[in-house]
Amino acid sequence: MTKLSPTYLNILSAAWTVFFYLFIPAGTTMAGYPVVKAIHVKDNPFSVTVDMTEKAPVKIIRIGEREVLVAIKNASLTKGLVIGGKDTPNLESVHVETLEGNVLALMVTGKHASDEKIKSAFDAANNQLTVVLNKAVTLAPPVSKSVPVPQPATIPKPSTSDLSKPEKQAMAPATEPRKKPALTDANQLAEKKPDPLPQANPTPKVQPPTPVPQKDPSQTKTNERIKEPPIYRHPKRQASRFKGDISDIYRGEDPLRGCQANAVKNAVVLIKKKLYKEAGAILDQYLFEENPFCLEQVYYLRAYVNFMSVENDDSAGLLAAERMFQNAMVAYPKSSYLPFAYAGMGLIHTRLRNSATAQGYFDIISKDFPDYSGMPEVTYHLAEIYNDRGYTDKALRLYKKVFESKISNGYISDAGLGYGKALFKKLRYYDALSVLNYVIKNDTKKIYESADLLKYTADANFELGLSKGARENYIRLLNLFPDIDAPAMALSKAGDAYGMENQEQKAIKLYELVREKYPESPGYINASIGIARYLKTDAEKIEIYEMIKTRFPENTYARIAMMRLAEIYQKNGEYDKCIQEIEDLLATHPKGLRYEAVKLMQKAYEALFKEQLKADEYTSILMRYEREQVKLKKMGGRLIPFYVGNAYLQADLYEEAFNQLITAYKRHKRVERPPLLLFGLGKAMDESGRDNDALKLLNAFVKRFPKDKNRVEGLIRIGRIYLEKGSLSKADEAFVSAYKAGKDALNKGRILMLRADVYQKKSDLKTASGLQSRAVKAFAASPGENYKILADAYKTLGSTYLEMKSYGQAANAFAQALDFSEGDRAKSNIGFLLGDAYQKGNVLDKAKKTFEQVAQSYDSVWARLAQQRLNTMGLAEKIINS
């Protein structure tokens, strides 16, 4: 836990002691000190609550712009006190300390500026102190539980504190380097801009009371500009006599710990001037003369100057310096110089690249010497070790600790660079740029010490779409560090930055320069992809992407080229080529761009199936689906099962159609379900025996889409299901609605025949025959040769007349049916019925003639039945004549 500076606390302690003795009223009981049981930080409002066993004298004072000190007199802390709410967004730090004079100090630092007036209140019923830090509200003791709290009649407005909470930024994983500009065309480059991370405590925007005219979307995108993040604002830092590193061994009021030897003092003077060898010579001479005084100081200072005078690549000299530190520790194991010795040995092994050993020494200091003035240096090097090992989260926390230190030290800029790099690796580009810009502004020399500062600043600008900052920093990087590892990539990214600004010619010139000077580099590939964006024809683009794919198959940019090829094929409707390209991409680069590739493949399948379904090539869809269904199911999506389900529906495979369409139905939001999905699923349910479900879905379909082309068939199916269930009135109602909605004469005739079935079940043969007669006229009026339909309709009408004993009308209907019928069996069947009608109508000569024609037909069944009738009629004549 961070502690307040001892000197600072001593001053505060004395001040509080004077305050409480002067201002606490006489007679205040001091026996039985109150105990602080719990401390909790809350966000709305930003406040601190202190639970105590009883009331105690309290003083609250603002120390800095964002720091507040709560001092409690004559109070003690409960054992194992845990401060709750440390993850509160508005909180930067909170800690508690016991000062001299029985004063308990609670220091709270907020991330944002606080209100000048601090509100506080003490709830005597619960012995609870509440201090509001940055929202002036009226505090009162809580209402008793037995009294109901009145509820407001209107919805309360969100509080300022709620509005000030920064939202978490959803960061998409960066699967490819320079993904944003490199994977889009020139127009998209100018438009594509990520949302910046919200700044701390943003001012909520007030919506205008009157509607604002909507701008044209294309103009809005063109005019959008990403704002550069504000430079990081560091906390108010206290000046310190210490630098925060091992050199603090000779700093402070009494660095020699009371030593008065002139030789040692002279050595310290030389050390301050960085004349380490000269200082070492004095210290060696002092030991040689066997002086009995200040040996502890001499041992440790001698080890320090030897370490500081050794070159980084002199491993023997570094190990000799380590032995000096070890000798000093053996001679004086309880010395106050001990943390400097551990730090020195840690730094020695850092130079020797023995990171595990170095970490061990630094961990000892962190654990056993938390007040060591050189802690920033130790923390920074620990962060570097964690960063080199790939523990970015741990490194980030340690960099941040040094960078945001409230006490000045010499490692703030170094830690800022490390912090910015760690933020960049965590894809927090906005925050990284804010920190890196701070380092550049406050320590310009850092720019010339390492290429990393400019490189990461340029890359952060690039990822945020800040083209000007990216371009300027890449060019500055190349000018100051021409020998960097990947100059081609920096140069090609500068070209990408010009592309973001729609400066096509400048971008192309840089791309061509990279392709000319660095033909085998990753920058060459990036520049080639960049040039392809500006080519006019797809053939030229395909040539470049094929070159990258062929020449650099193992390079990560090859997968970008393959994606671009797939996109071109998709755009041109060459869906099979698109699918094949993505399959090759996933086979050769299974990790890179996997999500984007699968989504593009899914779109290709969807477009392909849509076209095939439109062209009535449903068999092609089903053959492909049966062959590749494992892959297609893994893609998910909602359109593939929709198209496949409709293909099964056209093939009259209703169970399979149901399985696909119900999947598509579940994946569509209710308001987004297309009419064909509802109708198709209802039809599949109807045909697969799911009548109740079909009824519900088809009823919903016809109500929701009253003008859809499938509405008539939907109503017909509803009527049929009701007819089968015996709900005759509902069935007739559905058929009537279908008849009114239908426009096709043939369809109207079918609906009339279905209505006739309803009345036949009602035993209303007269109405049924009338509907069938109208149906026959509708069939006859419809275009085309509908002979079979007319034959069946006349046959059904004749059967109804026969049942009504209207034998003459029945005979006429059967005669019409016979004229339209085709095939011996159909003609024999209808001929027999015609003969039967003549016989029952007592037109025996026509009956006999008709039966004779049927008996001579090739259909053995109806011929035999007709012959039996003829025999019966002959026997009857003989009986009458005799």
PDB file of N, CA and C in Angstrom, residues 29 80 88 105 118 131 153 161 195 244 281 283 345 360 378 443 476 537 581 599 611 667 670 759 791 817 848 867 876:
ATOM      1  N   THR A  29     -15.093  13.319  26.086  1.00  0.00           N
ATOM      2  CA  THR A  29     -14.573  12.066  26.620  1.00  0.00           C
ATOM      3  C   THR A  29     -13.540  11.477  25.681  1.00  0.00           C
ATOM      4  N   GLY A  80      -7.239  -5.924   9.954  1.00  0.00           N
ATOM      5  CA  GLY A  80      -7.541  -6.432   8.622  1.00  0.00           C
ATOM      6  C   GLY A  80      -8.515  -5.585   7.838  1.00  0.00           C
ATOM      7  N   THR A  88     -13.828   1.964  -8.322  1.00  0.00           N
ATOM      8  CA  THR A  88     -14.714   3.057  -8.702  1.00  0.00           C
ATOM      9  C   THR A  88     -14.073   3.893  -9.813  1.00  0.00           C
ATOM     10  N   ALA A 105      -5.446   9.331   9.337  1.00  0.00           N
ATOM     11  CA  ALA A 105      -5.516  10.124   8.111  1.00  0.00           C
ATOM     12  C   ALA A 105      -5.961   9.250   6.946  1.00  0.00           C
ATOM     13  N   ILE A 118     -16.739  20.890  -0.210  1.00  0.00           N
ATOM     14  CA  ILE A 118     -16.877  19.478   0.133  1.00  0.00           C
ATOM     15  C   ILE A 118     -18.021  19.333   1.130  1.00  0.00           C
ATOM     16  N   VAL A 131     -18.582  11.593   3.226  1.00  0.00           N
ATOM     17  CA  VAL A 131     -17.920  12.772   2.659  1.00  0.00           C
ATOM     18  C   VAL A 131     -18.099  12.719   1.146  1.00  0.00           C
ATOM     19  N   ALA A 153     -43.154  10.806  -9.281  1.00  0.00           N
ATOM     20  CA  ALA A 153     -44.171  10.462 -10.267  1.00  0.00           C
ATOM     21  C   ALA A 153     -43.588  10.329 -11.661  1.00  0.00           C
ATOM     22  N   SER A 161     -23.094  12.098 -12.304  1.00  0.00           N
ATOM     23  CA  SER A 161     -22.063  11.085 -12.050  1.00  0.00           C
ATOM     24  C   SER A 161     -22.208   9.927 -13.010  1.00  0.00           C
ATOM     25  N   ASP A 195     -13.781   4.790 -33.209  1.00  0.00           N
ATOM     26  CA  ASP A 195     -14.250   5.664 -32.142  1.00  0.00           C
ATOM     27  C   ASP A 195     -13.167   5.812 -31.096  1.00  0.00           C
ATOM     28  N   GLY A 244      15.292   9.057  -7.829  1.00  0.00           N
ATOM     29  CA  GLY A 244      14.497   7.837  -7.981  1.00  0.00           C
ATOM     30  C   GLY A 244      15.279   6.675  -8.539  1.00  0.00           C
ATOM     31  N   ALA A 281      39.541   5.856  -6.799  1.00  0.00           N
ATOM     32  CA  ALA A 281      40.945   5.887  -6.375  1.00  0.00           C
ATOM     33  C   ALA A 281      41.058   6.429  -4.956  1.00  0.00           C
ATOM     34  N   LEU A 283      38.753   6.308  -2.593  1.00  0.00           N
ATOM     35  CA  LEU A 283      38.191   5.324  -1.659  1.00  0.00           C
ATOM     36  C   LEU A 283      39.145   4.140  -1.479  1.00  0.00           C
ATOM     37  N   MET A 345      23.170  -4.789  -7.871  1.00  0.00           N
ATOM     38  CA  MET A 345      23.327  -6.140  -8.414  1.00  0.00           C
ATOM     39  C   MET A 345      22.211  -6.463  -9.415  1.00  0.00           C
ATOM     40  N   GLY A 360      15.043 -11.301  -9.273  1.00  0.00           N
ATOM     41  CA  GLY A 360      15.131 -11.729  -7.877  1.00  0.00           C
ATOM     42  C   GLY A 360      15.610 -10.608  -6.968  1.00  0.00           C
ATOM     43  N   VAL A 378      13.789   0.639  -9.920  1.00  0.00           N
ATOM     44  CA  VAL A 378      13.542  -0.795  -9.711  1.00  0.00           C
ATOM     45  C   VAL A 378      12.248  -1.209 -10.406  1.00  0.00           C
ATOM     46  N   ASP A 443       9.750  15.658 -22.893  1.00  0.00           N
ATOM     47  CA  ASP A 443      11.151  15.216 -22.896  1.00  0.00           C
ATOM     48  C   ASP A 443      11.568  15.000 -24.350  1.00  0.00           C
ATOM     49  N   ARG A 476       9.605  11.467 -40.069  1.00  0.00           N
ATOM     50  CA  ARG A 476      10.577  11.887 -39.046  1.00  0.00           C
ATOM     51  C   ARG A 476      11.396  10.695 -38.566  1.00  0.00           C
ATOM     52  N   THR A 537      -8.759  -1.495 -63.345  1.00  0.00           N
ATOM     53  CA  THR A 537      -9.480  -2.711 -63.723  1.00  0.00           C
ATOM     54  C   THR A 537      -9.217  -3.837 -62.733  1.00  0.00           C
ATOM     55  N   GLU A 581     -11.174 -19.558 -53.356  1.00  0.00           N
ATOM     56  CA  GLU A 581     -10.063 -18.731 -52.872  1.00  0.00           C
ATOM     57  C   GLU A 581     -10.028 -18.706 -51.346  1.00  0.00           C
ATOM     58  N   LYS A 599     -16.848 -15.105 -43.099  1.00  0.00           N
ATOM     59  CA  LYS A 599     -18.010 -14.252 -43.355  1.00  0.00           C
ATOM     60  C   LYS A 599     -18.151 -13.959 -44.849  1.00  0.00           C
ATOM     61  N   GLU A 611     -29.215 -16.811 -56.367  1.00  0.00           N
ATOM     62  CA  GLU A 611     -29.298 -16.818 -57.827  1.00  0.00           C
ATOM     63  C   GLU A 611     -29.837 -18.142 -58.342  1.00  0.00           C
ATOM     64  N   ARG A 667     -33.225 -17.713 -36.334  1.00  0.00           N
ATOM     65  CA  ARG A 667     -32.090 -16.802 -36.448  1.00  0.00           C
ATOM     66  C   ARG A 667     -32.480 -15.415 -36.933  1.00  0.00           C
ATOM     67  N   ARG A 670     -37.883 -11.028 -35.192  1.00  0.00           N
ATOM     68  CA  ARG A 670     -39.288 -11.105 -35.589  1.00  0.00           C
ATOM     69  C   ARG A 670     -39.623 -10.122 -36.706  1.00  0.00           C
ATOM     70  N   TYR A 759     -69.507 -27.497 -48.361  1.00  0.00           N
ATOM     71  CA  TYR A 759     -70.978 -27.642 -48.349  1.00  0.00           C
ATOM     72  C   TYR A 759     -71.412 -29.085 -48.528  1.00  0.00           C
ATOM     73  N   ALA A 791     -61.986 -32.151 -66.937  1.00  0.00           N
ATOM     74  CA  ALA A 791     -62.544 -33.510 -66.839  1.00  0.00           C
ATOM     75  C   ALA A 791     -62.844 -33.862 -65.386  1.00  0.00           C
ATOM     76  N   ALA A 817     -67.339 -34.384 -69.122  1.00  0.00           N
ATOM     77  CA  ALA A 817     -66.108 -34.938 -68.564  1.00  0.00           C
ATOM     78  C   ALA A 817     -65.474 -35.932 -69.522  1.00  0.00           C
ATOM     79  N   LYS A 848     -77.539 -48.410 -72.569  1.00  0.00           N
ATOM     80  CA  LYS A 848     -77.054 -49.647 -73.178  1.00  0.00           C
ATOM     81  C   LYS A 848     -75.902 -49.352 -74.140  1.00  0.00           C
ATOM     82  N   GLN A 867     -70.056 -54.848 -68.755  1.00  0.00           N
ATOM     83  CA  GLN A 867     -70.679 -56.072 -69.294  1.00  0.00           C
ATOM     84  C   GLN A 867     -71.694 -56.636 -68.310  1.00  0.00           C
ATOM     85  N   ALA A 876     -83.446 -58.100 -67.571  1.00  0.00           N
ATOM     86  CA  ALA A 876     -84.652 -57.324 -67.219  1.00  0.00           C
ATOM     87  C   ALA A 876     -85.600 -57.234 -68.411  1.00  0.00           C
TER      88      ALA A 876
END
